[in-house]
Coordinates of N, CA and C in Angstrom, one line a residue:
M1 N 100.4 -2.1 23.7 CA 101.4 -3.1 24.0 C 101.4 -4.2 23.0
A2 N 102.6 -4.5 22.4 CA 102.7 -5.5 21.4 C 102.7 -6.9 22.0
T3 N 102.1 -7.8 21.3 CA 102.0 -9.2 21.7 C 103.4 -9.8 21.5
P4 N 103.9 -10.5 22.5 CA 105.2 -11.2 22.4 C 105.2 -12.3 21.3
K5 N 106.3 -12.5 20.6 CA 106.4 -13.5 19.5 C 106.0 -14.9 20.0
I6 N 106.4 -15.2 21.2 CA 106.2 -16.6 21.7 C 104.7 -16.8 21.9
L7 N 104.0 -15.7 22.3 CA 102.5 -15.8 22.5 C 101.8 -16.0 21.1
K8 N 102.3 -15.3 20.1 CA 101.7 -15.5 18.8 C 102.0 -16.9 18.3
I9 N 103.1 -17.4 18.5 CA 103.4 -18.8 18.1 C 102.5 -19.8 18.8
L10 N 102.3 -19.6 20.1 CA 101.5 -20.5 20.9 C 100.0 -20.4 20.4
N11 N 99.6 -19.2 20.1 CA 98.2 -19.1 19.6 C 98.0 -19.8 18.3
K12 N 99.0 -19.6 17.4 CA 98.9 -20.3 16.1 C 98.9 -21.8 16.3
S13 N 99.8 -22.3 17.2 CA 99.9 -23.7 17.5 C 98.6 -24.3 18.0
L14 N 98.0 -23.5 18.9 CA 96.7 -23.9 19.5 C 95.6 -24.0 18.5
I15 N 95.5 -23.1 17.6 CA 94.5 -23.1 16.5 C 94.7 -24.3 15.6
I16 N 95.9 -24.6 15.2 CA 96.2 -25.7 14.3 C 95.9 -27.0 15.1
T17 N 96.2 -27.1 16.4 CA 96.0 -28.3 17.1 C 94.5 -28.6 17.3
I18 N 93.7 -27.5 17.5 CA 92.3 -27.7 17.6 C 91.7 -28.2 16.3
I19 N 92.2 -27.7 15.1 CA 91.7 -28.1 13.8 C 92.1 -29.6 13.6
V20 N 93.3 -30.0 13.9 CA 93.8 -31.4 13.6 C 93.0 -32.3 14.6
T21 N 92.8 -31.9 15.8 CA 92.1 -32.8 16.7 C 90.6 -32.9 16.3
A22 N 90.0 -31.9 15.8 CA 88.6 -32.0 15.3 C 88.6 -32.9 14.1
L23 N 89.6 -32.8 13.2 CA 89.7 -33.7 12.0 C 89.9 -35.2 12.4
S24 N 90.4 -35.4 13.6 CA 90.7 -36.8 14.0 C 89.4 -37.5 14.4
F25 N 88.3 -36.8 14.5 CA 87.0 -37.4 14.7 C 86.4 -37.9 13.4
I26 N 86.9 -37.4 12.3 CA 86.4 -37.7 11.0 C 87.3 -38.6 10.2
I27 N 88.6 -38.3 10.2 CA 89.6 -39.0 9.4 C 90.5 -39.8 10.4
P28 N 90.8 -41.1 10.0 CA 91.7 -41.9 10.9 C 93.1 -41.4 10.8
I29 N 93.6 -40.6 11.7 CA 94.9 -40.1 11.7 C 95.7 -40.4 13.0
I30 N 95.1 -41.0 13.9 CA 95.7 -41.3 15.2 C 96.4 -42.7 15.1
P31 N 97.7 -42.8 15.5 CA 98.3 -44.1 15.5 C 97.7 -44.9 16.7
C32 N 97.3 -46.1 16.4 CA 96.7 -47.0 17.5 C 96.9 -48.4 17.2
Q33 N 96.7 -49.2 18.2 CA 96.8 -50.7 18.1 C 95.3 -51.2 18.2
T34 N 94.9 -52.0 17.3 CA 93.6 -52.6 17.4 C 93.7 -54.1 17.5
S35 N 92.7 -54.7 18.2 CA 92.7 -56.1 18.4 C 91.2 -56.6 18.6
P36 N 90.8 -57.6 17.9 CA 89.5 -58.2 18.3 C 89.5 -58.7 19.7
I37 N 88.4 -58.6 20.4 CA 88.4 -59.0 21.8 C 88.2 -60.6 21.8
T38 N 89.2 -61.3 22.1 CA 89.2 -62.7 22.2 C 89.9 -63.1 23.5
A39 N 90.1 -64.4 23.6 CA 90.8 -64.9 24.8 C 92.2 -64.3 24.9
E40 N 92.9 -64.2 23.7 CA 94.2 -63.6 23.7 C 94.2 -62.4 22.8
L41 N 94.5 -61.3 23.3 CA 94.5 -60.1 22.5 C 95.8 -60.0 21.7
N42 N 95.6 -59.8 20.4 CA 96.7 -59.7 19.4 C 96.6 -58.3 18.7
Y43 N 97.4 -57.3 19.3 CA 97.3 -56.0 18.8 C 98.1 -55.8 17.5
K44 N 97.6 -55.0 16.6 CA 98.3 -54.7 15.4 C 98.2 -53.2 15.2
W45 N 99.3 -52.5 14.7 CA 99.4 -51.1 14.5 C 98.6 -50.7 13.3
G46 N 98.0 -49.5 13.4 CA 97.2 -49.0 12.3 C 96.8 -47.5 12.6
L47 N 96.0 -46.9 11.8 CA 95.5 -45.6 12.1 C 94.0 -45.7 12.5
C48 N 93.6 -44.9 13.5 CA 92.3 -44.9 13.9 C 91.7 -43.5 14.0
K49 N 90.5 -43.4 14.1 CA 89.9 -42.1 14.4 C 89.3 -42.1 15.8
I50 N 89.1 -41.0 16.4 CA 88.5 -40.9 17.8 C 87.1 -41.2 17.6
P51 N 86.6 -42.2 18.3 CA 85.1 -42.5 18.2 C 84.3 -41.5 18.9
N52 N 83.0 -41.4 18.5 CA 82.1 -40.4 19.1 C 81.8 -40.8 20.5
P53 N 82.1 -39.9 21.5 CA 81.9 -40.3 22.9 C 80.4 -40.4 23.2
F54 N 79.5 -39.8 22.4 CA 78.1 -39.8 22.7 C 77.3 -40.9 21.9
G55 N 78.0 -41.5 21.0 CA 77.4 -42.6 20.2 C 77.7 -43.9 20.7
K56 N 77.4 -44.9 19.9 CA 77.7 -46.3 20.3 C 79.2 -46.6 20.2
Q57 N 79.7 -47.2 21.1 CA 81.1 -47.6 21.1 C 81.3 -48.9 20.3
L58 N 82.5 -49.1 19.8 CA 82.8 -50.2 19.0 C 82.7 -51.5 19.9
I59 N 82.0 -52.5 19.5 CA 81.8 -53.7 20.3 C 82.7 -54.8 19.6
G60 N 83.5 -55.4 20.4 CA 84.3 -56.5 19.9 C 85.7 -56.1 19.4
I61 N 86.0 -54.8 19.5 CA 87.3 -54.3 19.1 C 87.9 -53.5 20.3
S62 N 89.2 -53.8 20.6 CA 89.9 -53.1 21.6 C 90.9 -52.2 20.9
Q63 N 90.9 -50.9 21.3 CA 91.9 -50.0 20.7 C 92.8 -49.4 21.7
K64 N 94.1 -49.3 21.5 CA 95.0 -48.6 22.3 C 95.5 -47.4 21.5
F65 N 95.1 -46.2 22.0 CA 95.6 -45.0 21.3 C 97.0 -44.7 21.6
Y66 N 97.8 -44.5 20.6 CA 99.3 -44.3 20.7 C 100.0 -45.5 21.4
G67 N 99.3 -46.7 21.4 CA 99.9 -47.8 22.0 C 100.0 -47.8 23.5
A68 N 99.3 -46.8 24.1 CA 99.5 -46.5 25.6 C 98.3 -46.9 26.4
N69 N 97.1 -46.5 26.0 CA 95.9 -46.6 26.8 C 94.7 -46.8 26.0
T70 N 93.8 -47.6 26.5 CA 92.5 -47.9 25.8 C 91.4 -46.9 26.1
E71 N 91.6 -46.0 27.0 CA 90.6 -45.0 27.4 C 90.5 -43.9 26.3
L72 N 89.3 -43.6 26.0 CA 89.0 -42.6 24.9 C 89.6 -41.2 25.3
L73 N 89.3 -40.8 26.6 CA 89.8 -39.5 27.0 C 91.3 -39.4 27.1
A74 N 92.0 -40.4 27.5 CA 93.4 -40.4 27.5 C 94.0 -40.3 26.1
G75 N 93.4 -41.0 25.1 CA 93.8 -40.9 23.7 C 93.6 -39.5 23.2
F76 N 92.5 -38.9 23.6 CA 92.2 -37.5 23.1 C 93.2 -36.5 23.7
I77 N 93.5 -36.7 24.9 CA 94.5 -35.8 25.6 C 95.9 -36.0 25.0
I78 N 96.3 -37.2 24.8 CA 97.6 -37.5 24.2 C 97.7 -36.9 22.8
Q79 N 96.6 -37.1 22.0 CA 96.5 -36.6 20.6 C 96.7 -35.0 20.7
F80 N 96.0 -34.4 21.6 CA 96.1 -32.9 21.7 C 97.5 -32.5 22.0
L81 N 98.1 -33.1 23.0 CA 99.4 -32.7 23.5 C 100.5 -33.0 22.4
V82 N 100.5 -34.1 21.8 CA 101.5 -34.4 20.8 C 101.4 -33.5 19.6
I83 N 100.2 -33.2 19.1 CA 100.1 -32.3 18.0 C 100.6 -30.9 18.4
F84 N 100.2 -30.4 19.6 CA 100.5 -29.1 20.1 C 102.1 -29.0 20.2
L85 N 102.7 -30.0 20.7 CA 104.2 -29.9 20.9 C 104.9 -29.9 19.5
I86 N 104.4 -30.8 18.6 CA 105.0 -30.8 17.3 C 104.9 -29.5 16.5
V87 N 103.7 -29.0 16.5 CA 103.5 -27.7 15.8 C 104.3 -26.6 16.4
T88 N 104.3 -26.5 17.8 CA 105.1 -25.5 18.4 C 106.6 -25.6 18.1
I89 N 107.1 -26.8 18.2 CA 108.5 -26.9 17.9 C 108.8 -26.5 16.4
I90 N 107.9 -26.9 15.5 CA 108.1 -26.5 14.1 C 108.1 -25.0 14.0
F91 N 107.2 -24.3 14.6 CA 107.1 -22.8 14.5 C 108.3 -22.2 15.1
L92 N 108.8 -22.7 16.3 CA 109.9 -22.1 16.9 C 111.2 -22.3 16.1
S93 N 111.3 -23.4 15.4 CA 112.5 -23.7 14.6 C 112.6 -22.9 13.3
I94 N 111.4 -22.5 12.7 CA 111.4 -21.8 11.5 C 111.1 -20.3 11.7
R95 N 111.2 -19.9 12.9 CA 110.9 -18.5 13.3 C 112.0 -17.6 12.6
K96 N 111.5 -16.5 11.9 CA 112.4 -15.6 11.2 C 113.0 -14.7 12.3
K97 N 114.3 -14.4 12.1 CA 114.9 -13.5 13.0 C 115.0 -12.1 12.2
T98 N 114.3 -11.1 12.7 CA 114.3 -9.9 12.0 C 115.5 -9.0 12.4
A99 N 116.1 -8.4 11.5 CA 117.2 -7.5 11.8 C 116.7 -6.1 12.1
K100 N 117.4 -5.4 13.0 CA 117.0 -4.1 13.3 C 117.3 -3.2 12.1
I101 N 116.3 -2.3 11.8 CA 116.5 -1.4 10.6 C 116.6 0.0 11.2
L102 N 117.6 0.7 10.7 CA 117.9 2.0 11.1 C 117.0 2.9 10.2
D103 N 116.1 3.7 10.9 CA 115.2 4.6 10.2 C 115.7 6.0 10.2
L104 N 116.2 6.5 9.1 CA 116.7 7.8 9.0 C 115.8 8.9 8.4
T105 N 114.5 8.5 8.3 CA 113.6 9.5 7.8 C 113.3 10.5 8.9
N106 N 112.8 11.7 8.5 CA 112.5 12.8 9.4 C 111.0 12.7 9.7
K107 N 110.7 12.1 10.8 CA 109.3 12.0 11.2 C 109.1 13.0 12.4
K108 N 108.1 13.7 12.3 CA 107.8 14.7 13.4 C 106.5 14.3 14.1

């Protein structure tokens, strides 16, 4: 049984999403707002990386991942979903439409 094209696209999107999400632990590629923790928080946009959940957390700096939430897990989930949707939409839009080919060879 042949694998449906949409399933192939979703598999490729999932693999690319996992790679990009893993890179976000090393390279600052997540849009976030950062602010030093003071009496009045003044957030500024920039790029961040996902901090190591098992290591020491940043002290004195507040980060809002995608400008929505300061929780690390929420930022991780938003990062995964956004990249997955973007890659899937790109693959669906550039999908090649194959024409049916008439095979006139004599196969037995």
